[in-house]
Amino acid sequence: MKNQKTKFVILGLLTIEPMSGYEIKKFISESISHFWAESNGQLYPALRELARQECIELKEKKLNGKQESHLYSITKKGRVALKVWLGEANRGKSISRDEDLLKLFFGKSASIQGSIALLQKREARISDKLNQYKEIQKVIERHSHSPHALYWRLTLKNGICHAQAELAWCQEARAALQSGEEQ
Amino acid sequence: MKNQKTKFVILGLLTIEPMSGYEIKKFISESISHFWAESNGQLYPALRELARQECIELKEKKLNGKQESHLYSITKKGRVALKVWLGEANRGKSISRDEDLLKLFFGKSASIQGSIALLQKREARISDKLNQYKEIQKVIERHSHSPHALYWRLTLKNGICHAQAELAWCQEARAALQSGEEQ
DNA sequence: TCTGCCATGTAATATGTTACATGATTGT
DNA sequence: ACAATCATGTAACATATTACATGGCAGA
């Protein structure tokens, strides 16, 4: 079977409420983008295959004017499949590839200024991330009575913890490079 | 051009000392595996292409007995290419896909016990990681007079910071789930 | 009119892993 | 003898991004 993960993301999101492909993408970017991403090239084929497998069904073909939007909802079969996957142990090796760290690791071959600049940019990016998290926080609080909210807060908190740890490290690392530079 | 990143990893590592493909893989697993991985299917073709581009050269064909090992070293052209890449800003979106977090996010559709178990396994994995970091620490201290050591310590510290943040989060998250379970 | 968002989708390309093939060397 | 590690490599597969194509709708 192909596109394993993508399919489970879709199933999971459809337990919240019926959504269209477009809404799924938007939801991802507004809630789990800090640890998960999907592109159109994966999303739409996966939607089709899930429908073919009867794990989701077309609930409604909205036609606002002439514009069509396919609203999918999860089926019983889909819920079962999701639950099975949730219960499975992850053989996952989370592929982590951090290009910044790679460049810093090779810092001896670069200029100290270059490495410092890299860290500054990283710091700026992490700060942006923390701001994005505040947006996600708002989304969650809008659903604060939902039975999902507890889990959403936990995953968000994970992102925040790492962002804070990262910021602290960036500052420390930058200080180390700057003191090295003075000598 | 293909295999961009892999090629720069190789170039970077060859600035430390000439290595064979096998040694490169080993070095990766002993030093940067917490933020970078390469498989044979990428490594060997990339070595060939780098050689073709004259960014690396076959320094020595060791023939210990009859077993051959290709010892590559970086060329001037390779050093230039590396330096250019190091100076480039990362358009990088570090693809982060964390299956654990995804499952936790969908925790409402699973059992609380399942989510707690997931967190426990994660905790165990992180603890293992922290132990691996101690091994990396040893490797670094063996090279402590190398001009690379400063940079290596920084990237290692990054891993340690995140692992610690993650452990703390795991415990907190587990506590939150357990108190939720009691009600 | 033009920009930006809504909305679905595909083809080409890039990237990466897995599993295997091959065979030597080293230690028990 | 046997297992582990050294050592290089490939083919098939799996996964993912990019860049487009298409077109409606809303508002300045």
Coordinates of N, CA, C and O in Angstrom, one line a residue, chain B:
Chain B
M1 N 20.9 19.1 -10.9 CA 21.8 18.3 -10.1 C 21.0 17.5 -9.1 O 20.1 17.9 -8.5
K2 N 21.5 16.3 -8.9 CA 20.8 15.4 -7.9 C 21.6 15.3 -6.6 O 22.8 15.6 -6.6
N3 N 20.9 14.7 -5.6 CA 21.6 14.4 -4.4 C 22.4 15.5 -3.8 O 23.4 15.3 -3.2
Q4 N 21.9 16.7 -3.9 CA 22.6 17.9 -3.4 C 23.1 17.7 -2.0 O 24.3 17.7 -1.8
K5 N 22.3 17.5 -1.0 CA 22.7 17.4 0.4 C 23.7 16.4 0.7 O 24.7 16.6 1.3
T6 N 23.4 15.2 0.2 CA 24.3 14.1 0.4 C 25.7 14.4 0.0 O 26.7 14.1 0.7
K7 N 25.8 15.1 -1.1 CA 27.1 15.5 -1.6 C 27.9 16.4 -0.7 O 29.1 16.3 -0.5
F8 N 27.1 17.3 -0.1 CA 27.8 18.3 0.8 C 28.2 17.6 2.2 O 29.2 18.0 2.8
V9 N 27.4 16.7 2.6 CA 27.8 15.9 3.8 C 29.1 15.2 3.5 O 30.0 15.3 4.4
I10 N 29.2 14.6 2.4 CA 30.5 13.9 2.1 C 31.6 14.9 2.0 O 32.7 14.7 2.6
L11 N 31.4 16.0 1.3 CA 32.5 17.0 1.2 C 32.9 17.5 2.6 O 34.1 17.6 2.9
G12 N 31.9 17.8 3.4 CA 32.2 18.2 4.8 C 33.0 17.2 5.6 O 34.0 17.6 6.2
L13 N 32.6 16.0 5.5 CA 33.3 15.0 6.3 C 34.7 14.8 5.8 O 35.6 14.5 6.6
L14 N 34.9 14.9 4.5 CA 36.2 14.7 4.0 C 37.2 15.8 4.3 O 38.4 15.7 4.1
T15 N 36.7 16.9 4.8 CA 37.6 18.0 5.3 C 38.2 17.5 6.6 O 39.2 18.1 7.0
I16 N 37.6 16.6 7.3 CA 38.2 16.1 8.5 C 39.4 15.2 8.3 O 40.5 15.4 8.8
E17 N 39.2 14.2 7.4 CA 40.3 13.4 6.9 C 39.7 12.5 5.8 O 38.5 12.4 5.6
P18 N 40.6 12.0 5.0 CA 40.2 11.2 3.9 C 39.5 9.9 4.4 O 39.9 9.4 5.5
M19 N 38.4 9.6 3.8 CA 37.6 8.4 4.3 C 37.1 7.6 3.1 O 37.0 8.1 2.0
S20 N 36.8 6.4 3.4 CA 36.1 5.5 2.4 C 34.6 5.7 2.6 O 34.1 6.2 3.7
G21 N 33.8 5.2 1.7 CA 32.3 5.2 1.9 C 31.9 4.6 3.2 O 31.1 5.1 3.9
Y22 N 32.5 3.5 3.5 CA 32.1 2.8 4.7 C 32.4 3.6 5.9 O 31.6 3.7 6.8
E23 N 33.6 4.3 5.9 CA 34.0 5.1 7.0 C 33.1 6.3 7.2 O 32.8 6.8 8.3
I24 N 32.7 6.9 6.0 CA 31.8 8.0 6.1 C 30.5 7.6 6.7 O 30.0 8.3 7.6
K25 N 29.9 6.5 6.3 CA 28.7 6.0 7.0 C 28.8 5.8 8.5 O 28.0 6.2 9.2
K26 N 29.9 5.2 8.8 CA 30.2 5.0 10.2 C 30.3 6.3 11.0 O 29.8 6.5 12.1
F27 N 31.1 7.2 10.4 CA 31.3 8.5 11.0 C 29.9 9.2 11.2 O 29.7 9.8 12.3
I28 N 29.1 9.1 10.2 CA 27.8 9.8 10.4 C 27.0 9.2 11.5 O 26.5 9.9 12.4
S29 N 27.0 7.8 11.6 CA 26.3 7.2 12.7 C 26.8 7.5 14.1 O 26.2 7.5 15.1
E30 N 28.1 7.9 14.1 CA 28.7 8.2 15.4 C 28.8 9.7 15.7 O 29.4 10.0 16.7
S31 N 28.3 10.5 14.9 CA 28.5 11.9 15.2 C 27.3 12.8 14.8 O 27.0 13.7 15.6
I32 N 26.7 12.6 13.7 CA 25.6 13.5 13.3 C 24.3 12.8 13.1 O 23.4 13.3 12.6
S33 N 24.2 11.5 13.5 CA 23.0 10.7 13.3 C 21.8 11.4 13.9 O 20.7 11.1 13.5
H34 N 22.0 12.2 15.0 CA 20.9 12.8 15.6 C 20.2 13.9 14.8 O 19.1 14.3 15.0
F35 N 20.9 14.4 13.7 CA 20.2 15.3 12.9 C 20.5 15.0 11.4 O 20.0 15.8 10.5
W36 N 21.1 13.9 11.1 CA 21.3 13.6 9.7 C 21.5 12.1 9.5 O 22.2 11.4 10.3
A37 N 21.0 11.6 8.4 CA 21.2 10.2 8.0 C 21.4 10.0 6.6 O 20.9 10.9 5.8
E38 N 22.2 9.0 6.2 CA 22.3 8.7 4.8 C 22.3 7.2 4.7 O 22.8 6.5 5.5
S39 N 21.8 6.7 3.6 CA 21.8 5.3 3.3 C 22.7 5.0 2.1 O 23.1 5.9 1.4
N40 N 23.1 3.7 2.1 CA 24.0 3.3 1.0 C 23.5 3.7 -0.4 O 24.3 4.1 -1.2
G41 N 22.2 3.6 -0.6 CA 21.6 3.9 -1.9 C 21.9 5.3 -2.3 O 21.7 5.7 -3.5
Q42 N 22.2 6.2 -1.4 CA 22.5 7.6 -1.7 C 24.0 7.8 -1.7 O 24.5 8.5 -2.5
L43 N 24.6 7.2 -0.7 CA 26.0 7.5 -0.5 C 26.9 7.1 -1.6 O 27.7 8.0 -2.2
Y44 N 26.8 5.9 -2.1 CA 27.8 5.4 -3.1 C 27.6 6.1 -4.4 O 28.6 6.5 -5.0
P45 N 26.4 6.3 -4.9 CA 26.2 7.0 -6.2 C 26.7 8.5 -6.0 O 27.3 9.0 -6.9
A46 N 26.5 9.1 -4.9 CA 27.0 10.4 -4.6 C 28.5 10.5 -4.7 O 29.1 11.4 -5.2
L47 N 29.2 9.5 -4.1 CA 30.6 9.5 -4.1 C 31.1 9.4 -5.6 O 32.0 10.2 -5.9
R48 N 30.5 8.6 -6.3 CA 30.9 8.5 -7.8 C 30.7 9.8 -8.5 O 31.6 10.2 -9.2
E49 N 29.6 10.4 -8.3 CA 29.4 11.7 -9.0 C 30.3 12.8 -8.6 O 30.8 13.5 -9.4
L50 N 30.6 12.8 -7.3 CA 31.6 13.8 -6.8 C 33.0 13.5 -7.4 O 33.7 14.5 -7.8
A51 N 33.3 12.3 -7.6 CA 34.6 12.0 -8.2 C 34.6 12.4 -9.6 O 35.6 13.0 -10.1
R52 N 33.5 12.1 -10.3 CA 33.3 12.5 -11.7 C 33.5 14.0 -11.9 O 34.0 14.5 -12.8
Q53 N 32.9 14.8 -10.9 CA 33.0 16.2 -10.9 C 34.3 16.8 -10.4 O 34.5 18.0 -10.3
E54 N 35.2 15.8 -10.0 CA 36.5 16.2 -9.5 C 36.4 17.0 -8.2 O 37.3 17.9 -7.9
C55 N 35.4 16.8 -7.4 CA 35.3 17.4 -6.1 C 36.0 16.6 -5.1 O 36.4 17.1 -4.0
I56 N 36.1 15.3 -5.4 CA 36.9 14.4 -4.5 C 37.7 13.6 -5.4 O 37.5 13.5 -6.6
E57 N 38.8 13.0 -4.9 CA 39.6 12.1 -5.7 C 40.0 10.9 -4.9 O 40.1 10.9 -3.7
L58 N 40.2 9.8 -5.6 CA 40.6 8.5 -5.0 C 42.1 8.7 -4.6 O 43.0 8.8 -5.4
K59 N 42.3 8.7 -3.3 CA 43.6 9.0 -2.8 C 44.4 7.7 -2.8 O 45.6 7.6 -3.0
E60 N 43.7 6.6 -2.6 CA 44.4 5.4 -2.3 C 43.4 4.3 -2.5 O 42.3 4.3 -2.0
K61 N 43.9 3.3 -3.2 CA 43.1 2.0 -3.2 C 43.8 1.0 -2.3 O 44.7 0.4 -2.7
K62 N 43.3 1.1 -1.1 CA 43.9 0.1 -0.1 C 43.6 -1.3 -0.6 O 42.4 -1.6 -0.9
L63 N 44.5 -2.1 -0.5 CA 44.2 -3.5 -0.7 C 44.7 -4.4 0.4 O 45.8 -4.9 0.4
N64 N 44.0 -4.3 1.5 CA 44.3 -5.1 2.7 C 44.1 -6.6 2.3 O 42.9 -7.0 2.3
G65 N 45.1 -7.3 2.0 CA 44.9 -8.6 1.4 C 44.2 -8.4 0.1 O 44.8 -7.7 -0.8
K66 N 43.0 -8.9 -0.1 CA 42.4 -8.7 -1.4 C 41.2 -7.8 -1.3 O 40.5 -7.5 -2.2
Q67 N 40.9 -7.3 0.0 CA 39.7 -6.5 0.2 C 40.1 -5.0 -0.2 O 41.0 -4.4 0.4
E68 N 39.3 -4.5 -1.1 CA 39.6 -3.1 -1.5 C 38.8 -2.1 -0.7 O 37.6 -2.3 -0.4
S69 N 39.4 -1.0 -0.5 CA 38.7 0.1 0.2 C 39.1 1.4 -0.5 O 40.3 1.6 -0.7
H70 N 38.1 2.2 -1.0 CA 38.4 3.4 -1.7 C 38.5 4.6 -0.8 O 37.5 5.0 -0.3
L71 N 39.7 5.0 -0.6 CA 39.9 6.1 0.3 C 39.9 7.4 -0.6 O 40.7 7.7 -1.4
Y72 N 38.9 8.2 -0.3 CA 38.7 9.5 -1.0 C 39.2 10.7 -0.2 O 39.1 10.7 1.0
S73 N 39.7 11.7 -0.9 CA 40.0 12.9 -0.2 C 39.4 14.1 -1.0 O 39.1 14.0 -2.2
I74 N 39.2 15.2 -0.4 CA 38.5 16.3 -1.0 C 39.6 17.1 -1.8 O 40.7 17.2 -1.4
T75 N 39.1 17.6 -2.9 CA 40.0 18.4 -3.8 C 39.7 19.9 -3.6 O 38.8 20.3 -2.8
K76 N 40.6 20.7 -4.2 CA 40.3 22.2 -4.1 C 39.0 22.6 -4.6 O 38.2 23.3 -4.0
K77 N 38.6 22.0 -5.7 CA 37.3 22.2 -6.3 C 36.2 21.9 -5.3 O 35.2 22.6 -5.2
G78 N 36.4 20.8 -4.6 CA 35.4 20.3 -3.6 C 35.3 21.3 -2.5 O 34.2 21.6 -2.0
R79 N 36.5 21.8 -2.0 CA 36.5 22.8 -0.9 C 35.7 24.0 -1.3 O 35.0 24.6 -0.5
V80 N 35.9 24.4 -2.5 CA 35.2 25.6 -3.0 C 33.7 25.4 -3.0 O 32.9 26.2 -2.5
A81 N 33.3 24.3 -3.6 CA 31.9 23.9 -3.6 C 31.3 23.9 -2.3 O 30.2 24.4 -2.0
L82 N 32.0 23.3 -1.3 CA 31.5 23.2 0.1 C 31.3 24.6 0.6 O 30.3 24.9 1.2
K83 N 32.3 25.4 0.4 CA 32.3 26.8 1.0 C 31.1 27.6 0.4 O 30.5 28.4 1.2
V84 N 30.9 27.4 -0.8 CA 29.8 28.1 -1.5 C 28.5 27.7 -0.8 O 27.7 28.5 -0.4
W85 N 28.3 26.4 -0.7 CA 27.1 25.9 -0.1 C 26.9 26.4 1.4 O 25.8 26.8 1.8
L86 N 28.0 26.4 2.1 CA 28.0 26.8 3.5 C 27.5 28.3 3.6 O 26.9 28.7 4.6
G87 N 27.9 29.0 2.6 CA 27.5 30.5 2.6 C 26.1 30.7 2.2 O 25.6 31.8 2.4
E88 N 25.5 29.8 1.5 CA 24.1 30.0 1.0 C 23.1 30.0 2.2 O 23.2 29.2 3.1
A89 N 22.1 30.8 2.0 CA 21.0 30.8 3.0 C 20.2 29.5 2.7 O 20.0 29.1 1.6
N90 N 19.7 29.0 3.8 CA 18.8 27.8 3.6 C 17.4 28.2 3.2 O 16.7 28.8 3.9
R91 N 17.0 27.7 2.0 CA 15.6 27.8 1.7 C 14.9 26.7 2.4 O 13.7 26.5 2.2
G92 N 15.7 26.0 3.2 CA 15.3 24.8 3.8 C 14.0 24.9 4.6 O 13.9 25.8 5.4
K93 N 13.1 24.2 4.4 CA 12.0 23.8 5.3 C 12.4 22.5 5.8 O 12.4 21.5 5.0
S94 N 12.9 22.4 7.0 CA 13.3 21.1 7.5 C 12.0 20.3 7.6 O 11.2 20.6 8.4
I95 N 11.9 19.3 6.8 CA 10.8 18.4 6.8 C 10.8 17.7 8.1 O 11.6 16.8 8.4
S96 N 9.8 18.0 8.9 CA 9.7 17.3 10.2 C 8.4 16.5 10.2 O 7.4 17.1 10.0
R97 N 8.6 15.3 10.4 CA 7.4 14.5 10.5 C 7.5 13.6 11.7 O 8.3 12.7 11.7
D98 N 6.7 13.9 12.7 CA 6.8 13.1 13.9 C 5.6 12.3 14.1 O 4.5 12.8 14.5
E99 N 5.7 11.0 13.9 CA 4.6 10.1 13.9 C 4.0 10.0 15.3 O 2.8 9.9 15.4
D100 N 4.8 10.0 16.3 CA 4.3 10.0 17.7 C 3.4 11.1 17.9 O 2.3 10.9 18.5
L101 N 3.8 12.3 17.6 CA 3.0 13.5 17.8 C 1.7 13.4 17.1 O 0.6 13.8 17.5
L102 N 1.8 12.9 15.8 CA 0.6 12.8 15.0 C -0.4 11.9 15.7 O -1.6 12.2 15.8
K103 N 0.1 10.7 16.2 CA -0.8 9.8 16.9 C -1.4 10.4 18.2 O -2.6 10.2 18.5
L104 N -0.6 11.2 18.9 CA -1.0 11.8 20.1 C -2.1 12.8 19.8 O -3.1 13.0 20.5
F105 N -1.9 13.6 18.7 CA -2.8 14.6 18.3 C -4.2 14.0 18.1 O -5.2 14.6 18.3
F106 N -4.2 12.8 17.6 CA -5.5 12.1 17.3 C -5.9 11.2 18.5 O -6.7 10.3 18.4
G107 N -5.3 11.5 19.7 CA -5.5 10.7 20.8 C -7.0 10.4 21.2 O -7.3 9.4 21.8
K108 N -7.8 11.3 20.9 CA -9.2 11.2 21.2 C -9.8 9.9 20.6 O -10.7 9.3 21.1
S109 N -9.3 9.5 19.4 CA -9.7 8.3 18.7 C -9.0 7.1 19.3 O -9.3 6.0 18.8
A110 N -8.1 7.2 20.2 CA -7.4 6.1 20.7 C -7.8 5.9 22.2 O -8.6 6.7 22.7
S111 N -7.1 5.0 22.8 CA -7.4 4.8 24.3 C -6.4 5.7 25.0 O -5.3 5.9 24.5
I112 N -6.7 6.2 26.2 CA -5.8 6.9 27.0 C -4.6 6.1 27.3 O -3.4 6.5 27.2
Q113 N -4.8 4.8 27.6 CA -3.7 3.9 27.9 C -2.8 3.8 26.8 O -1.6 3.8 26.9
G114 N -3.4 3.8 25.6 CA -2.5 3.7 24.4 C -1.6 4.9 24.2 O -0.5 4.8 23.9
S115 N -2.2 6.1 24.5 CA -1.4 7.3 24.4 C -0.4 7.4 25.4 O 0.8 7.8 25.2
I116 N -0.7 6.9 26.6 CA 0.3 6.9 27.7 C 1.5 6.0 27.3 O 2.6 6.3 27.5
A117 N 1.1 4.8 26.8 CA 2.1 3.8 26.4 C 3.0 4.4 25.3 O 4.3 4.3 25.4
L118 N 2.4 5.1 24.4 CA 3.2 5.8 23.4 C 4.2 6.8 24.0 O 5.4 6.8 23.6
L119 N 3.8 7.5 25.0 CA 4.7 8.5 25.6 C 5.8 7.8 26.4 O 6.9 8.2 26.4
Q120 N 5.4 6.6 27.0 CA 6.5 5.9 27.7 C 7.5 5.4 26.8 O 8.7 5.5 27.0
K121 N 7.1 4.9 25.6 CA 8.1 4.4 24.6 C 8.9 5.5 24.1 O 10.1 5.3 23.9
R122 N 8.3 6.6 23.9 CA 9.1 7.8 23.5 C 10.1 8.2 24.5 O 11.3 8.4 24.1
E123 N 9.7 8.2 25.7 CA 10.6 8.5 26.8 C 11.8 7.6 26.8 O 13.0 8.0 26.9
A124 N 11.5 6.3 26.6 CA 12.6 5.3 26.6 C 13.6 5.6 25.5 O 14.8 5.5 25.6
R125 N 13.0 5.9 24.3 CA 13.8 6.2 23.2 C 14.7 7.4 23.4 O 15.8 7.4 23.0
I126 N 14.1 8.4 24.0 CA 14.9 9.6 24.2 C 16.0 9.4 25.2 O 17.1 9.9 25.1
S127 N 15.7 8.5 26.2 CA 16.8 8.2 27.2 C 17.9 7.5 26.4 O 19.1 7.8 26.7
D128 N 17.6 6.6 25.6 CA 18.6 5.9 24.7 C 19.4 6.9 24.0 O 20.6 6.9 23.9
K129 N 18.7 7.9 23.4 CA 19.4 8.9 22.7 C 20.4 9.7 23.5 O 21.5 9.9 23.1
L130 N 20.0 10.0 24.7 CA 20.9 10.7 25.6 C 22.1 9.9 25.9 O 23.3 10.4 26.0
N131 N 22.0 8.6 26.0 CA 23.1 7.7 26.2 C 24.0 7.7 24.9 O 25.2 7.7 25.0
Q132 N 23.4 7.7 23.8 CA 24.2 7.8 22.5 C 25.0 9.0 22.5 O 26.1 9.1 22.0
Y133 N 24.4 10.1 23.0 CA 25.0 11.4 23.0 C 26.3 11.3 23.8 O 27.3 12.0 23.5
K134 N 26.3 10.6 24.9 CA 27.5 10.4 25.7 C 28.6 9.7 24.9 O 29.8 10.1 25.0
E135 N 28.2 8.8 24.0 CA 29.2 8.2 23.1 C 29.8 9.2 22.2 O 31.0 9.2 21.9
I136 N 28.9 10.0 21.6 CA 29.3 11.0 20.7 C 30.3 12.0 21.4 O 31.3 12.4 20.9
Q137 N 29.9 12.3 22.6 CA 30.8 13.2 23.5 C 32.2 12.6 23.5 O 33.2 13.3 23.4
K138 N 32.3 11.3 23.7 CA 33.6 10.6 23.8 C 34.4 10.8 22.5 O 35.6 11.1 22.5
V139 N 33.6 10.6 21.4 CA 34.3 10.7 20.1 C 34.8 12.2 20.0 O 36.0 12.3 19.5
I140 N 34.0 13.1 20.4 CA 34.5 14.5 20.2 C 35.7 14.8 21.1 O 36.7 15.4 20.7
E141 N 35.7 14.2 22.3 CA 36.8 14.5 23.2 C 38.1 13.9 22.7 O 39.2 14.4 23.0
R142 N 37.9 12.8 22.0 CA 39.1 12.2 21.4 C 39.7 13.1 20.3 O 40.9 13.0 20.0
H143 N 38.9 14.0 19.8 CA 39.4 15.0 18.8 C 39.4 16.4 19.4 O 39.4 17.4 18.7
S144 N 39.6 16.4 20.7 CA 39.4 17.7 21.4 C 40.3 18.8 20.9 O 40.0 20.0 21.1
H145 N 41.4 18.5 20.3 CA 42.4 19.5 19.9 C 42.1 19.9 18.4 O 42.8 20.8 17.9
S146 N 41.2 19.2 17.8 CA 40.9 19.5 16.4 C 40.1 20.9 16.3 O 39.4 21.2 17.2
P147 N 40.4 21.6 15.3 CA 39.7 22.9 15.1 C 38.2 22.6 14.8 O 37.4 23.6 14.9
H148 N 37.8 21.4 14.6 CA 36.4 21.1 14.4 C 35.6 21.0 15.7 O 34.4 21.1 15.8
A149 N 36.4 20.7 16.8 CA 35.7 20.3 18.0 C 34.7 21.3 18.5 O 33.6 20.9 19.0
L150 N 35.0 22.6 18.4 CA 34.1 23.6 18.9 C 32.7 23.4 18.2 O 31.7 23.4 18.9
Y151 N 32.7 23.2 16.9 CA 31.5 23.1 16.2 C 30.7 21.8 16.5 O 29.5 21.8 16.6
W152 N 31.5 20.8 16.7 CA 30.9 19.5 17.0 C 30.2 19.6 18.4 O 29.1 19.0 18.6
R153 N 30.9 20.2 19.3 CA 30.3 20.4 20.7 C 28.9 21.1 20.6 O 28.0 20.8 21.2
L154 N 28.9 22.1 19.7 CA 27.7 22.9 19.6 C 26.5 22.1 19.1 O 25.4 22.2 19.6
T155 N 26.8 21.3 18.0 CA 25.7 20.6 17.4 C 25.3 19.5 18.4 O 24.1 19.1 18.5
L156 N 26.2 18.9 19.1 CA 25.9 17.9 20.1 C 25.0 18.5 21.2 O 24.0 17.9 21.6
K157 N 25.4 19.6 21.6 CA 24.7 20.3 22.7 C 23.2 20.6 22.2 O 22.3 20.5 23.0
N158 N 23.1 20.9 21.0 CA 21.7 21.1 20.4 C 20.9 19.8 20.6 O 19.7 19.9 21.1
G159 N 21.5 18.7 20.3 CA 20.7 17.4 20.5 C 20.4 17.2 22.0 O 19.3 16.8 22.3
I160 N 21.3 17.5 22.8 CA 21.1 17.2 24.2 C 20.0 18.2 24.8 O 19.1 17.7 25.5
C161 N 20.0 19.4 24.4 CA 19.0 20.4 24.8 C 17.6 19.9 24.4 O 16.7 19.9 25.2
H162 N 17.5 19.4 23.2 CA 16.2 19.0 22.7 C 15.8 17.7 23.4 O 14.6 17.5 23.7
A163 N 16.7 16.8 23.6 CA 16.4 15.6 24.3 C 15.9 15.9 25.7 O 14.9 15.3 26.2
Q164 N 16.5 16.8 26.4 CA 16.1 17.1 27.7 C 14.7 17.8 27.7 O 13.9 17.4 28.6
A165 N 14.5 18.7 26.8 CA 13.2 19.3 26.7 C 12.1 18.3 26.4 O 11.0 18.3 27.0
E166 N 12.5 17.3 25.6 CA 11.5 16.3 25.2 C 11.2 15.4 26.4 O 10.0 15.1 26.6
L167 N 12.2 15.1 27.2 CA 11.9 14.2 28.3 C 11.0 14.9 29.3 O 10.0 14.3 29.8
A168 N 11.3 16.2 29.5 CA 10.4 17.0 30.5 C 9.0 17.0 30.0 O 8.0 16.8 30.7
W169 N 8.9 17.2 28.7 CA 7.6 17.3 28.1 C 6.8 16.0 28.2 O 5.6 15.9 28.5
C170 N 7.5 14.9 27.9 CA 6.9 13.6 28.0 C 6.3 13.3 29.4 O 5.2 12.9 29.5
Q171 N 7.1 13.7 30.4 CA 6.6 13.5 31.8 C 5.4 14.3 32.1 O 4.4 13.8 32.6
E172 N 5.5 15.6 31.6 CA 4.3 16.5 31.8 C 3.1 15.9 31.1 O 2.0 15.9 31.7
A173 N 3.3 15.5 29.9 CA 2.2 15.1 29.0 C 1.6 13.8 29.6 O 0.3 13.7 29.7
R174 N 2.4 12.9 30.1 CA 1.9 11.7 30.7 C 1.1 12.0 31.9 O 0.1 11.4 32.2
A175 N 1.6 12.9 32.7 CA 0.9 13.3 33.9 C -0.5 13.9 33.6 O -1.5 13.5 34.2
A176 N -0.5 14.7 32.5 CA -1.8 15.3 32.1 C -2.8 14.2 31.7 O -4.0 14.2 32.1
L177 N -2.3 13.2 31.0 CA -3.2 12.1 30.5 C -3.6 11.3 31.7 O -4.8 10.9 31.8
Q178 N -2.7 11.0 32.6 CA -3.1 10.2 33.8 C -4.1 10.9 34.7 O -5.1 10.2 35.1
S179 N -4.0 12.2 34.9 CA -5.0 12.9 35.7 C -6.3 12.9 35.0 O -7.4 12.9 35.6
G180 N -6.3 13.0 33.6 CA -7.5 12.9 32.8 C -8.2 11.6 33.0 O -9.4 11.5 33.0
E181 N -7.4 10.6 33.1 CA -7.9 9.2 33.1 C -8.7 8.9 34.4 O -9.6 8.2 34.4
E182 N -8.2 9.6 35.5 CA -8.8 9.3 36.8 C -10.2 9.8 36.9 O -11.0 9.3 37.7
Q183 N -10.5 10.8 36.1 CA -11.8 11.4 36.3 C -12.9 10.6 35.7 O -12.7 10.0 34.6

